[in-house]
Coordinates of C-alpha atoms in Angstrom, one line a residue:
Chain A
M1 CA 0.0 0.0 0.0
T2 CA 1.3 3.5 -0.8
I3 CA 1.5 6.2 1.9
L4 CA -1.5 8.6 1.5
Y5 CA -0.6 11.0 4.2
N6 CA 3.0 11.5 5.5
R7 CA 1.8 12.6 8.9
V8 CA -1.6 12.0 10.5
A9 CA -2.6 13.6 13.8
L10 CA -5.4 12.0 15.9
I11 CA -7.0 14.5 18.3
G12 CA -8.8 12.3 20.9
L13 CA -7.5 8.8 21.6
G14 CA -10.7 6.8 22.2
L15 CA -12.2 3.7 20.5
I16 CA -12.3 5.3 17.0
A17 CA -9.0 7.0 16.9
G18 CA -7.2 4.0 18.5
S19 CA -8.7 1.7 15.9
M20 CA -7.8 4.1 13.2
S21 CA -4.1 4.1 14.3
L22 CA -4.0 0.3 14.3
A23 CA -5.8 0.1 11.0
M24 CA -3.4 2.7 9.5
R25 CA -0.4 0.6 10.6
R26 CA -2.0 -2.5 9.2
A27 CA -2.6 -0.8 5.8
G28 CA 0.7 1.2 5.8
V29 CA -1.0 4.4 4.6
A30 CA 0.5 6.8 7.1
G31 CA 4.1 7.8 7.4
E32 CA 3.9 8.8 11.0
I33 CA 1.0 9.0 13.5
T34 CA 0.8 11.6 16.3
G35 CA -1.9 11.7 18.9
Y36 CA -3.3 14.0 21.6
A37 CA -6.0 13.5 24.3
R38 CA -7.1 16.0 26.8
S39 CA -6.8 13.6 29.7
S40 CA -3.2 12.9 30.9
E41 CA -4.4 9.4 32.0
T42 CA -5.4 8.7 28.4
R43 CA -2.2 10.0 27.1
N44 CA -0.2 7.9 29.5
T45 CA -2.1 4.8 28.6
A46 CA -1.6 5.5 24.9
R47 CA 2.1 5.9 25.4
E48 CA 2.4 2.7 27.4
I49 CA 0.7 0.6 24.7
G50 CA 2.3 2.4 21.9
L51 CA -1.0 3.3 20.3
V52 CA 0.5 6.0 18.1
D53 CA 4.1 6.9 17.1
H54 CA 4.2 10.1 19.3
V55 CA 1.8 11.1 22.0
C56 CA 2.0 14.9 22.3
D57 CA 1.1 17.0 25.3
T58 CA -0.8 19.6 23.4
A59 CA -3.1 19.5 20.4
L60 CA -1.0 22.2 18.7
D61 CA 2.1 20.0 18.8
A62 CA 0.2 17.0 17.5
V63 CA -1.2 18.8 14.4
K64 CA 2.1 20.5 13.5
D65 CA 3.2 19.4 10.0
A66 CA 0.2 17.0 9.8
D67 CA -1.2 16.3 6.4
L68 CA -4.4 14.9 7.8
V69 CA -5.9 15.9 11.2
V70 CA -8.6 13.7 12.6
L71 CA -11.0 15.2 15.1
A72 CA -12.1 12.2 17.2
V73 CA -13.7 14.0 20.1
P74 CA -17.3 14.2 21.2
V75 CA -19.5 16.2 18.8
G76 CA -19.9 19.0 21.3
A77 CA -16.2 19.6 21.5
M78 CA -15.4 19.7 17.8
G79 CA -15.7 23.5 17.4
T80 CA -13.5 24.3 20.4
V81 CA -10.8 21.9 19.2
M82 CA -10.9 23.3 15.7
A83 CA -10.4 26.8 17.0
E84 CA -7.5 25.7 19.1
I85 CA -5.6 23.9 16.4
A86 CA -6.3 26.3 13.6
P87 CA -3.1 28.5 14.0
A88 CA -0.8 25.4 13.8
L89 CA -2.3 23.8 10.6
K90 CA 0.1 23.6 7.8
Q91 CA -0.6 24.8 4.2
G92 CA -2.8 22.2 2.5
A93 CA -3.7 20.3 5.6
V94 CA -6.9 18.3 5.5
V95 CA -9.0 18.3 8.7
T96 CA -11.6 15.6 9.1
D97 CA -13.9 14.5 11.9
V98 CA -15.4 11.1 12.8
G99 CA -18.6 12.4 14.5
S100 CA -22.0 10.9 14.1
V101 CA -23.7 14.2 13.2
K102 CA -22.7 16.5 10.3
G103 CA -24.9 19.6 10.1
D104 CA -24.0 20.8 13.6
I105 CA -20.3 19.9 13.2
F106 CA -20.1 21.9 10.0
A107 CA -21.7 24.9 11.8
S108 CA -19.2 24.7 14.7
V109 CA -16.1 23.7 12.8
L110 CA -16.1 25.6 9.5
P111 CA -16.1 29.2 10.9
H112 CA -12.7 28.3 12.6
L113 CA -11.1 26.7 9.6
P114 CA -8.1 28.7 8.4
E115 CA -7.7 29.5 4.7
Q116 CA -4.7 27.3 4.2
A117 CA -6.6 24.1 5.3
E118 CA -9.5 22.0 4.0
F119 CA -12.3 20.3 5.9
I120 CA -14.1 17.1 4.8
G121 CA -16.4 15.3 7.2
T122 CA -16.5 11.5 7.6
H123 CA -18.6 9.2 9.7
P124 CA -17.2 5.7 10.2
M125 CA -20.3 3.6 11.1
A126 CA -18.6 1.3 13.4
G127 CA -18.3 1.0 17.1
T128 CA -18.6 -1.2 20.2
E129 CA -20.1 -0.4 23.6
H130 CA -16.5 0.0 24.8
S131 CA -14.5 3.3 25.0
G132 CA -11.1 4.6 25.9
P133 CA -7.5 4.1 24.5
N134 CA -7.5 0.4 25.3
S135 CA -10.6 -0.4 23.3
G136 CA -9.4 -0.1 19.7
F137 CA -8.7 -2.9 17.3
A138 CA -7.5 -2.8 13.7
E139 CA -10.5 -4.7 12.3
L140 CA -13.1 -2.3 13.6
F141 CA -13.8 -0.7 10.2
D142 CA -13.6 -3.8 8.1
K143 CA -16.6 -4.1 5.7
R144 CA -18.4 -1.3 7.6
W145 CA -19.6 1.9 6.0
C146 CA -17.8 5.1 6.2
L147 CA -19.9 8.0 5.0
I148 CA -18.0 10.9 3.4
V149 CA -19.7 14.2 3.8
P150 CA -17.8 17.1 2.0
P151 CA -19.0 20.6 2.6
E152 CA -19.8 22.7 -0.6
G153 CA -16.7 23.5 -2.5
A154 CA -14.4 20.9 -1.0
S155 CA -11.5 19.8 -3.3
E156 CA -12.4 16.7 -5.3
T157 CA -8.8 15.5 -5.2
E158 CA -8.8 15.6 -1.4
I159 CA -12.2 14.0 -1.2
Q160 CA -10.9 11.1 -3.3
R161 CA -7.7 10.8 -1.3
L162 CA -9.8 10.6 1.9
E163 CA -12.1 8.0 0.4
K164 CA -9.0 5.9 -0.6
F165 CA -7.7 6.3 3.0
W166 CA -10.9 4.9 4.5
R167 CA -11.1 2.0 2.0
A168 CA -7.5 1.2 3.0
L169 CA -8.7 1.1 6.6
G170 CA -11.2 -1.6 5.6
S171 CA -14.4 0.5 5.1
D172 CA -16.8 0.8 2.2
T173 CA -17.3 4.5 1.5
K174 CA -20.4 6.4 0.3
R175 CA -20.8 10.2 -0.2
M176 CA -23.7 11.9 1.4
E177 CA -25.0 15.5 1.8
A178 CA -24.9 16.7 5.4
E179 CA -28.7 17.2 6.0
H180 CA -29.6 13.8 4.5
H181 CA -26.8 12.2 6.5
D182 CA -28.3 13.5 9.7
L183 CA -31.8 12.2 8.9
V184 CA -30.5 8.8 7.9
C185 CA -28.6 8.5 11.1
A186 CA -31.5 9.7 13.1
V187 CA -33.4 6.6 11.7
V188 CA -30.8 3.9 11.7
S189 CA -28.9 5.0 14.8
H190 CA -29.9 7.9 17.0
T191 CA -33.5 7.1 17.6
P192 CA -32.8 3.4 18.1
H193 CA -30.2 4.3 20.7
L194 CA -32.6 6.6 22.5
I195 CA -35.3 4.0 22.6
A196 CA -32.9 1.4 23.8
Y197 CA -31.7 3.7 26.6
T198 CA -35.3 4.3 27.6
M199 CA -36.3 0.7 27.7
V200 CA -33.2 -0.2 29.8
G201 CA -33.9 2.7 32.1
V202 CA -37.5 1.6 32.6
A203 CA -36.5 -1.9 33.4
D204 CA -34.0 -0.7 35.9
D205 CA -36.5 1.5 37.6
L206 CA -39.4 -1.0 38.4
S207 CA -39.9 -1.9 42.0
R208 CA -42.0 -5.0 41.3
V209 CA -39.4 -6.7 39.1
T210 CA -35.9 -6.9 40.4
D211 CA -32.7 -6.0 38.4
Q212 CA -31.7 -9.6 39.1
E213 CA -34.8 -10.9 37.3
V214 CA -34.3 -8.5 34.4
I215 CA -30.7 -9.6 34.0
E216 CA -31.4 -13.3 34.4
F217 CA -34.2 -13.4 31.8
S218 CA -32.8 -10.8 29.5
A219 CA -32.3 -13.2 26.6
A220 CA -36.0 -13.0 25.9
G221 CA -35.6 -9.8 23.9
F222 CA -34.4 -7.2 26.4
R223 CA -30.8 -8.2 25.9
D224 CA -30.8 -7.0 22.3
F225 CA -31.4 -3.4 23.6
T226 CA -28.7 -3.4 26.2
R227 CA -25.6 -3.4 23.9
I228 CA -26.5 -0.1 22.3
A229 CA -27.7 1.3 25.7
A230 CA -24.2 0.7 27.1
S231 CA -22.6 3.1 24.6
D232 CA -20.5 6.1 25.8
P233 CA -22.8 8.6 27.6
T234 CA -20.9 11.7 26.7
M235 CA -20.8 10.8 23.0
W236 CA -24.5 10.1 22.9
R237 CA -25.5 13.2 24.9
D238 CA -23.7 15.3 22.3
V239 CA -25.3 13.3 19.4
F240 CA -28.8 14.0 20.6
L241 CA -28.2 17.6 21.4
S242 CA -26.6 18.2 18.0
N243 CA -28.9 16.2 15.8
K244 CA -31.9 17.6 17.7
D245 CA -34.3 18.3 14.8
A246 CA -33.9 15.0 12.9
T247 CA -34.1 13.0 16.1
L248 CA -37.2 14.7 17.4
E249 CA -38.8 14.3 14.0
I250 CA -38.2 10.5 14.0
L251 CA -39.2 10.2 17.6
G252 CA -42.5 12.0 16.8
R253 CA -43.2 9.3 14.1
F254 CA -42.2 6.6 16.5
T255 CA -44.6 7.7 19.3
E256 CA -47.4 8.1 16.8
E257 CA -47.0 4.5 15.6
L258 CA -46.5 3.2 19.2
F259 CA -49.7 4.9 20.3
A260 CA -51.6 3.2 17.4
L261 CA -50.2 -0.2 18.4
Q262 CA -50.9 0.5 22.1
R263 CA -54.5 1.4 21.2
A264 CA -54.8 -1.8 19.1
I265 CA -53.8 -3.8 22.2
R266 CA -56.2 -2.0 24.4
I267 CA -59.2 -2.5 22.1
G268 CA -58.1 -6.0 21.1
D269 CA -57.6 -5.2 17.4
G270 CA -55.6 -8.3 16.5
D271 CA -55.6 -7.6 12.7
H272 CA -53.8 -4.3 13.1
L273 CA -51.1 -6.0 15.2
H274 CA -50.8 -8.9 12.8
D275 CA -50.5 -6.7 9.7
Y276 CA -47.9 -4.5 11.3
F277 CA -45.8 -7.4 12.5
T278 CA -45.9 -9.1 9.1
R279 CA -44.6 -5.9 7.4
T280 CA -41.6 -5.6 9.6
R281 CA -40.5 -9.1 8.8
A282 CA -39.6 -8.1 5.3
I283 CA -37.1 -5.5 6.5
R284 CA -35.2 -8.2 8.4
R285 CA -35.0 -10.3 5.3
G286 CA -33.6 -7.4 3.4
I287 CA -30.9 -6.9 6.0
I288 CA -29.8 -10.5 5.9
E289 CA -29.8 -10.5 2.1
A290 CA -27.7 -7.4 2.0
G291 CA -25.1 -9.2 4.2
Q292 CA -25.6 -6.8 7.1
D293 CA -26.3 -9.5 9.6
T294 CA -26.2 -13.3 10.0
D295 CA -29.2 -15.5 9.8
A296 CA -27.7 -17.8 12.4
P297 CA -29.9 -18.5 15.4
N298 CA -29.2 -16.4 18.4
F299 CA -27.3 -13.8 16.4
G300 CA -24.5 -16.2 15.8
R301 CA -23.5 -15.9 19.5
H302 CA -21.5 -18.8 20.8
S303 CA -23.8 -21.0 22.8
D304 CA -21.6 -20.8 25.9
A305 CA -22.1 -17.1 26.0
T306 CA -25.9 -17.0 25.9
Chain B
M1 CA -31.0 -40.8 31.0
T2 CA -34.1 -42.5 32.3
I3 CA -37.4 -42.2 30.5
L4 CA -39.6 -39.6 32.2
Y5 CA -42.7 -40.0 30.1
N6 CA -43.6 -43.1 28.1
R7 CA -45.5 -41.1 25.5
V8 CA -45.3 -37.4 24.8
A9 CA -47.8 -35.7 22.5
L10 CA -46.9 -32.4 20.8
I11 CA -49.8 -30.3 19.7
G12 CA -48.5 -27.8 17.2
L13 CA -45.3 -28.6 15.3
G14 CA -43.4 -25.2 15.0
L15 CA -40.1 -24.1 16.3
I16 CA -40.6 -24.9 19.9
A17 CA -42.3 -28.3 19.5
G18 CA -39.9 -29.3 16.8
S19 CA -36.9 -28.4 19.0
M20 CA -38.5 -30.2 22.0
S21 CA -38.7 -33.4 19.9
L22 CA -35.1 -33.2 18.8
A23 CA -34.0 -32.4 22.4
M24 CA -36.1 -35.2 23.9
R25 CA -34.4 -37.7 21.5
R26 CA -31.0 -36.3 22.4
A27 CA -31.8 -36.8 26.1
G28 CA -33.7 -40.1 25.8
V29 CA -36.4 -39.0 28.1
A30 CA -39.5 -39.9 26.1
G31 CA -40.5 -43.5 25.0
E32 CA -42.4 -42.3 22.0
I33 CA -43.3 -38.9 20.6
T34 CA -46.5 -38.2 18.7
G35 CA -47.4 -34.9 17.0
Y36 CA -50.2 -33.0 15.4
A37 CA -50.5 -29.7 13.6
R38 CA -53.6 -28.1 12.2
S39 CA -52.1 -27.5 8.8
S40 CA -51.7 -30.5 6.6
E41 CA -48.7 -28.9 4.9
T42 CA -47.0 -28.8 8.3
R43 CA -47.9 -32.4 9.1
N44 CA -46.5 -33.5 5.7
T45 CA -43.2 -31.7 6.3
A46 CA -43.0 -33.1 9.8
R47 CA -43.5 -36.6 8.3
E48 CA -41.0 -36.1 5.6
I49 CA -38.2 -35.0 8.0
G50 CA -39.2 -37.5 10.7
L51 CA -39.6 -34.8 13.2
V52 CA -41.6 -37.0 15.6
D53 CA -42.3 -40.8 15.7
H54 CA -45.9 -40.5 14.6
V55 CA -47.6 -37.6 13.0
C56 CA -51.3 -37.9 13.7
D57 CA -54.2 -36.5 11.6
T58 CA -56.2 -35.4 14.6
A59 CA -55.3 -33.9 18.0
L60 CA -57.4 -36.6 19.6
D61 CA -55.3 -39.4 18.1
A62 CA -52.1 -37.7 19.1
V63 CA -53.0 -37.3 22.8
K64 CA -54.4 -40.8 23.2
D65 CA -52.3 -42.7 25.9
A66 CA -50.0 -39.7 26.2
D67 CA -48.4 -39.2 29.6
L68 CA -47.4 -35.6 28.7
V69 CA -49.3 -33.4 26.4
V70 CA -47.6 -30.2 25.2
L71 CA -49.7 -27.4 23.9
A72 CA -47.4 -25.6 21.5
V73 CA -49.9 -23.5 19.7
P74 CA -50.4 -19.7 19.7
V75 CA -51.6 -18.4 23.0
G76 CA -55.0 -17.5 21.6
A77 CA -55.7 -21.1 20.5
M78 CA -54.8 -22.8 23.8
G79 CA -58.3 -22.9 25.2
T80 CA -59.9 -24.3 22.1
V81 CA -57.2 -27.0 21.8
M82 CA -57.6 -27.9 25.5
A83 CA -61.4 -28.3 25.0
E84 CA -60.9 -30.4 21.9
I85 CA -58.4 -32.9 23.5
A86 CA -60.0 -33.1 26.9
P87 CA -62.1 -36.2 26.2
A88 CA -59.1 -38.3 25.0
L89 CA -56.8 -37.6 27.9
K90 CA -55.8 -40.6 29.9
Q91 CA -56.0 -41.0 33.7
G92 CA -53.0 -39.1 35.2
A93 CA -52.0 -37.3 32.1
V94 CA -50.1 -34.1 32.5
V95 CA -50.9 -31.2 30.2
T96 CA -48.4 -28.4 29.8
D97 CA -48.1 -25.4 27.5
V98 CA -45.1 -23.5 26.2
G99 CA -46.8 -20.1 25.8
S100 CA -45.2 -16.7 26.7
V101 CA -48.2 -15.7 28.9
K102 CA -49.6 -17.5 31.8
G103 CA -52.6 -15.7 33.4
D104 CA -54.6 -15.7 30.3
I105 CA -53.7 -19.3 29.4
F106 CA -54.8 -20.4 32.9
A107 CA -58.1 -18.6 32.4
S108 CA -58.7 -20.2 29.0
V109 CA -57.3 -23.7 29.6
L110 CA -58.2 -24.7 33.2
P111 CA -62.0 -24.6 32.8
H112 CA -61.7 -27.3 30.1
L113 CA -59.3 -29.5 32.1
P114 CA -60.9 -32.9 32.9
E115 CA -60.7 -34.3 36.4
Q116 CA -58.4 -37.2 35.4
A117 CA -55.6 -34.8 34.2
E118 CA -53.3 -32.2 35.6
F119 CA -52.1 -28.9 34.1
I120 CA -48.7 -27.2 34.8
G121 CA -47.6 -24.2 32.7
T122 CA -44.1 -23.8 31.4
H123 CA -42.4 -21.1 29.4
P124 CA -39.1 -22.0 27.7
M125 CA -37.5 -18.6 27.1
A126 CA -35.8 -19.5 23.9
G127 CA -36.5 -18.9 20.3
T128 CA -35.2 -17.5 17.0
E129 CA -36.9 -15.3 14.4
H130 CA -37.7 -18.5 12.4
S131 CA -40.9 -20.5 12.6
G132 CA -42.3 -23.7 11.2
P133 CA -41.5 -27.5 11.4
N134 CA -38.1 -27.1 9.7
S135 CA -36.9 -24.4 12.1
G136 CA -36.2 -26.6 15.2
F137 CA -32.9 -27.7 16.6
A138 CA -31.9 -29.8 19.6
E139 CA -29.8 -27.2 21.2
L140 CA -32.5 -24.5 21.3
F141 CA -33.1 -24.8 25.1
D142 CA -29.5 -25.4 26.2
K143 CA -28.6 -23.1 29.1
R144 CA -31.8 -21.1 28.6
W145 CA -34.4 -20.5 31.2
C146 CA -37.6 -22.5 31.4
L147 CA -40.0 -20.9 33.8
I148 CA -42.3 -23.4 35.6
V149 CA -45.7 -21.9 36.5
P150 CA -47.9 -24.4 38.4
P151 CA -51.5 -23.3 39.1
E152 CA -52.6 -23.5 42.7
G153 CA -53.0 -27.1 44.0
A154 CA -50.8 -28.8 41.3
S155 CA -49.1 -32.0 42.3
E156 CA -45.6 -31.5 43.6
T157 CA -44.5 -34.8 42.2
E158 CA -45.6 -33.9 38.7
I159 CA -44.1 -30.4 39.0
Q160 CA -40.8 -32.0 39.9
R161 CA -41.0 -34.5 37.1
L162 CA -41.7 -31.7 34.6
E163 CA -38.7 -29.7 36.0
K164 CA -36.5 -32.7 35.5
F165 CA -37.8 -33.1 32.0
W166 CA -36.9 -29.5 31.0
R167 CA -33.5 -29.8 32.6
A168 CA -32.9 -32.9 30.6
L169 CA -33.8 -30.8 27.5
G170 CA -30.9 -28.4 28.4
S171 CA -32.8 -25.7 30.3
D172 CA -32.3 -24.2 33.7
T173 CA -35.7 -24.0 35.5
K174 CA -37.2 -21.6 37.9
R175 CA -40.7 -21.6 39.5
M176 CA -42.8 -18.5 39.3
E177 CA -46.3 -17.4 40.1
A178 CA -48.5 -16.6 37.1
E179 CA -49.1 -12.9 37.7
H180 CA -45.5 -12.2 38.4
H181 CA -44.4 -14.2 35.4
D182 CA -46.6 -12.0 33.1
L183 CA -45.1 -8.8 34.6
V184 CA -41.5 -10.0 34.3
C185 CA -42.1 -11.1 30.7
A186 CA -43.8 -7.7 29.8
V187 CA -40.5 -6.1 30.9
V188 CA -37.9 -8.4 29.5
S189 CA -39.7 -9.6 26.4
H190 CA -43.1 -8.2 25.4
T191 CA -42.6 -4.5 25.6
P192 CA -39.1 -4.7 24.0
H193 CA -40.7 -6.7 21.1
L194 CA -43.4 -4.1 20.6
I195 CA -40.9 -1.3 20.6
A196 CA -38.7 -3.1 18.2
Y197 CA -41.7 -3.7 15.9
T198 CA -42.6 0.0 16.1
M199 CA -39.1 1.2 15.3
V200 CA -38.8 -1.1 12.3
G201 CA -42.2 0.0 11.1
V202 CA -41.3 3.6 11.3
A203 CA -38.1 3.1 9.4
D204 CA -40.0 1.3 6.7
D205 CA -42.5 4.0 6.4
L206 CA -40.3 7.1 5.8
S207 CA -40.4 8.6 2.3
R208 CA -37.3 10.7 2.7
V209 CA -35.1 7.7 3.7
T210 CA -35.2 4.7 1.4
D211 CA -35.5 1.1 2.6
Q212 CA -32.2 0.5 0.8
E213 CA -30.5 3.1 3.0
V214 CA -32.1 1.7 6.2
I215 CA -30.8 -1.8 5.3
E216 CA -27.4 -0.7 4.2
F217 CA -26.7 1.3 7.3
S218 CA -28.5 -0.8 9.8
A219 CA -25.4 -1.9 11.6
A220 CA -25.4 1.5 13.3
G221 CA -28.0 0.4 15.9
F222 CA -31.1 -0.3 14.0
R223 CA -30.1 -3.9 13.2
D224 CA -30.2 -4.9 16.8
F225 CA -34.0 -4.2 16.7
T226 CA -34.7 -6.2 13.6
R227 CA -34.1 -9.7 14.9
I228 CA -36.9 -9.5 17.4
A229 CA -39.1 -7.6 15.0
A230 CA -39.0 -10.5 12.6
S231 CA -40.6 -12.9 15.1
D232 CA -43.8 -14.8 14.2
P233 CA -46.7 -12.3 13.8
T234 CA -49.4 -14.6 15.0
M235 CA -47.6 -15.6 18.1
W236 CA -46.9 -12.0 19.0
R237 CA -50.4 -10.7 18.2
D238 CA -51.7 -13.3 20.7
V239 CA -49.0 -12.4 23.3
F240 CA -50.0 -8.8 23.3
L241 CA -53.7 -9.4 23.4
S242 CA -53.4 -11.9 26.2
N243 CA -50.8 -10.0 28.3
K244 CA -52.6 -6.7 27.8
D245 CA -52.6 -5.3 31.3
A246 CA -48.9 -5.9 32.1
T247 CA -47.8 -4.8 28.6
L248 CA -49.9 -1.6 28.8
E249 CA -48.5 -0.8 32.3
I250 CA -44.9 -1.2 31.1
L251 CA -45.6 0.7 27.9
G252 CA -47.0 3.6 30.0
R253 CA -43.8 3.7 32.0
F254 CA -41.8 3.6 28.8
T255 CA -43.6 6.5 27.1
E256 CA -43.3 8.6 30.3
E257 CA -39.5 8.1 30.4
L258 CA -39.2 8.7 26.6
F259 CA -41.1 11.9 26.8
A260 CA -38.8 13.1 29.6
L261 CA -35.7 12.3 27.4
Q262 CA -37.4 13.9 24.4
R263 CA -38.0 17.1 26.4
A264 CA -34.4 17.0 27.6
I265 CA -33.3 17.0 23.9
R266 CA -35.6 19.8 23.0
I267 CA -34.6 22.1 25.8
G268 CA -30.9 21.1 25.6
D269 CA -30.7 19.5 29.1
G270 CA -27.4 17.6 28.6
D271 CA -27.1 16.6 32.3
H272 CA -30.4 14.7 32.3
L273 CA -29.3 12.8 29.2
H274 CA -25.8 12.0 30.5
D275 CA -27.1 10.8 33.9
Y276 CA -29.7 8.6 32.3
F277 CA -27.2 7.1 29.8
T278 CA -24.7 6.4 32.6
R279 CA -27.2 4.5 34.7
T280 CA -28.2 2.2 31.8
R281 CA -24.6 1.1 31.3
A282 CA -24.6 -0.7 34.7
I283 CA -27.4 -3.0 33.6
R284 CA -25.3 -4.1 30.6
R285 CA -22.4 -5.0 32.8
G286 CA -24.8 -7.1 35.0
I287 CA -25.9 -9.0 32.0
I288 CA -22.4 -9.8 30.9
E289 CA -21.4 -10.8 34.4
A290 CA -24.4 -13.1 34.6
G291 CA -23.2 -14.9 31.5
Q292 CA -26.3 -13.9 29.5
D293 CA -24.4 -12.3 26.7
T294 CA -20.9 -12.1 25.3
D295 CA -18.6 -9.1 25.8
A296 CA -17.1 -9.6 22.3
P297 CA -17.3 -6.7 19.9
N298 CA -20.2 -6.7 17.5
F299 CA -22.2 -9.3 19.6
G300 CA -19.6 -12.0 18.7
R301 CA -21.0 -12.0 15.1
H302 CA -18.5 -13.4 12.6
S303 CA -16.9 -10.5 10.8
D304 CA -17.9 -11.9 7.4
A305 CA -21.6 -11.6 8.3
T306 CA -21.5 -8.0 9.4

């Protein structure tokens, strides 16, 4: 593999940045990788495990001479970080982010972008419920989507180089416009997460059913909600606050449909329920046919773990 | 393994009954297994694959001389089937069901129970999104819970024999009282299913986001909902209609919490969101510690399937 960027700076050293570093090394696409995290504990851990080539003590040091700068911090911190690093960006540097929201990031980041640099948003749709500098692994992006969201007027050459970079890290790439990106993510990711968080919170809060019972019998459906409801709280707080409009729109649709089903249960309208449940089966088949999940019983979990 | 029942009759030949037959053979706990299904197509398939020892053309034939009769039909059909088979039950026969609801089944089944027979409810908490006579496998119940729900006055000897039977099929057993069973299941299973069905229905129904996009990007969270939203529509219609009170109670709690989170998003109350998301993480840890799920990234799915 040829080197695509001589120097890559990772700002933030959590699950995504850590996995990017390991995947960049696997692919051999970066000459040198620097990193910075706000917490000294994170920086120390990253140094101990050799997560990047140089852990720097300031963001300014990390981005100096970088050809690609990756903002891998919570969505709410992107604008501040951009403002901080702007003076140190070299001529022709490309800045990218890995946040789950794009409209709000454009609004907070682009005003601070200096003339000599370029910004192109990306959203690697990959993750686990784990976080921190120890949680990364080189395979995280393999066969997962990375959405490429260029602002108007971005350089086509640099967009293509960034797409090549993400494909080298294992991802499939697709370009999307920021507003559409945020709506799609509200549907496939943000609203499902909020609902999962809610259901888990409700179960935890009942006095007549113990946490012990909820945990013991979770395989009956509840468990499927808990993985995504264990995701990083800070990241998700910022996602909801910054993709407010699209999330509230989809939540509105959700409660509308839920009330209709609730009413069908109350009045005993079995046909309404049956029709609805039949329709949703087709979507599952589509997902399996598209290779986005396995058809194996029990999600392909190993039987000793279920 | 010793034989626990000389003759077992399976009424209904879907996923659960089929898996029971295969697990009974594996364990050697039944002398002979008969089966009946209302649909002739199902009976023919069961005959072709040798799912049970004798496929009968009437439920009455199947239960004749049976020591254990398993009602493995949708919850809404339990009472009718019980009334139909009652005259053919032998002295001392034990009738059980494998439904996901207990209060309503007791109400519909017990009035038809003849004096010479005994009824004890069971609820094997295992399943896949597949249904039909071809979907069973012997390992379905391994290390999964089977809740044992005896009505008042049931024979302790027969309860213990049935517990031994389910443990021979691979399950862990736990006794529970019917009303509590239905509330626990509303929390860990029924409400999560309804919510998953709703979310999948909403995603399917949006005109601005295509089904193709929903399917392609489902790994971002949405996918976790689709497995349970692909479960058998008839079974689930009956579950909701027959566990109405407990499901509506938990749904009420759910919408209350969801509205509070929705309001926090609207007014930008990040602390409320962060606190809530932090609390739900602990439940996930409990589930992993209890061995009810794997901690492996991506649910332990094989990477080629994701």
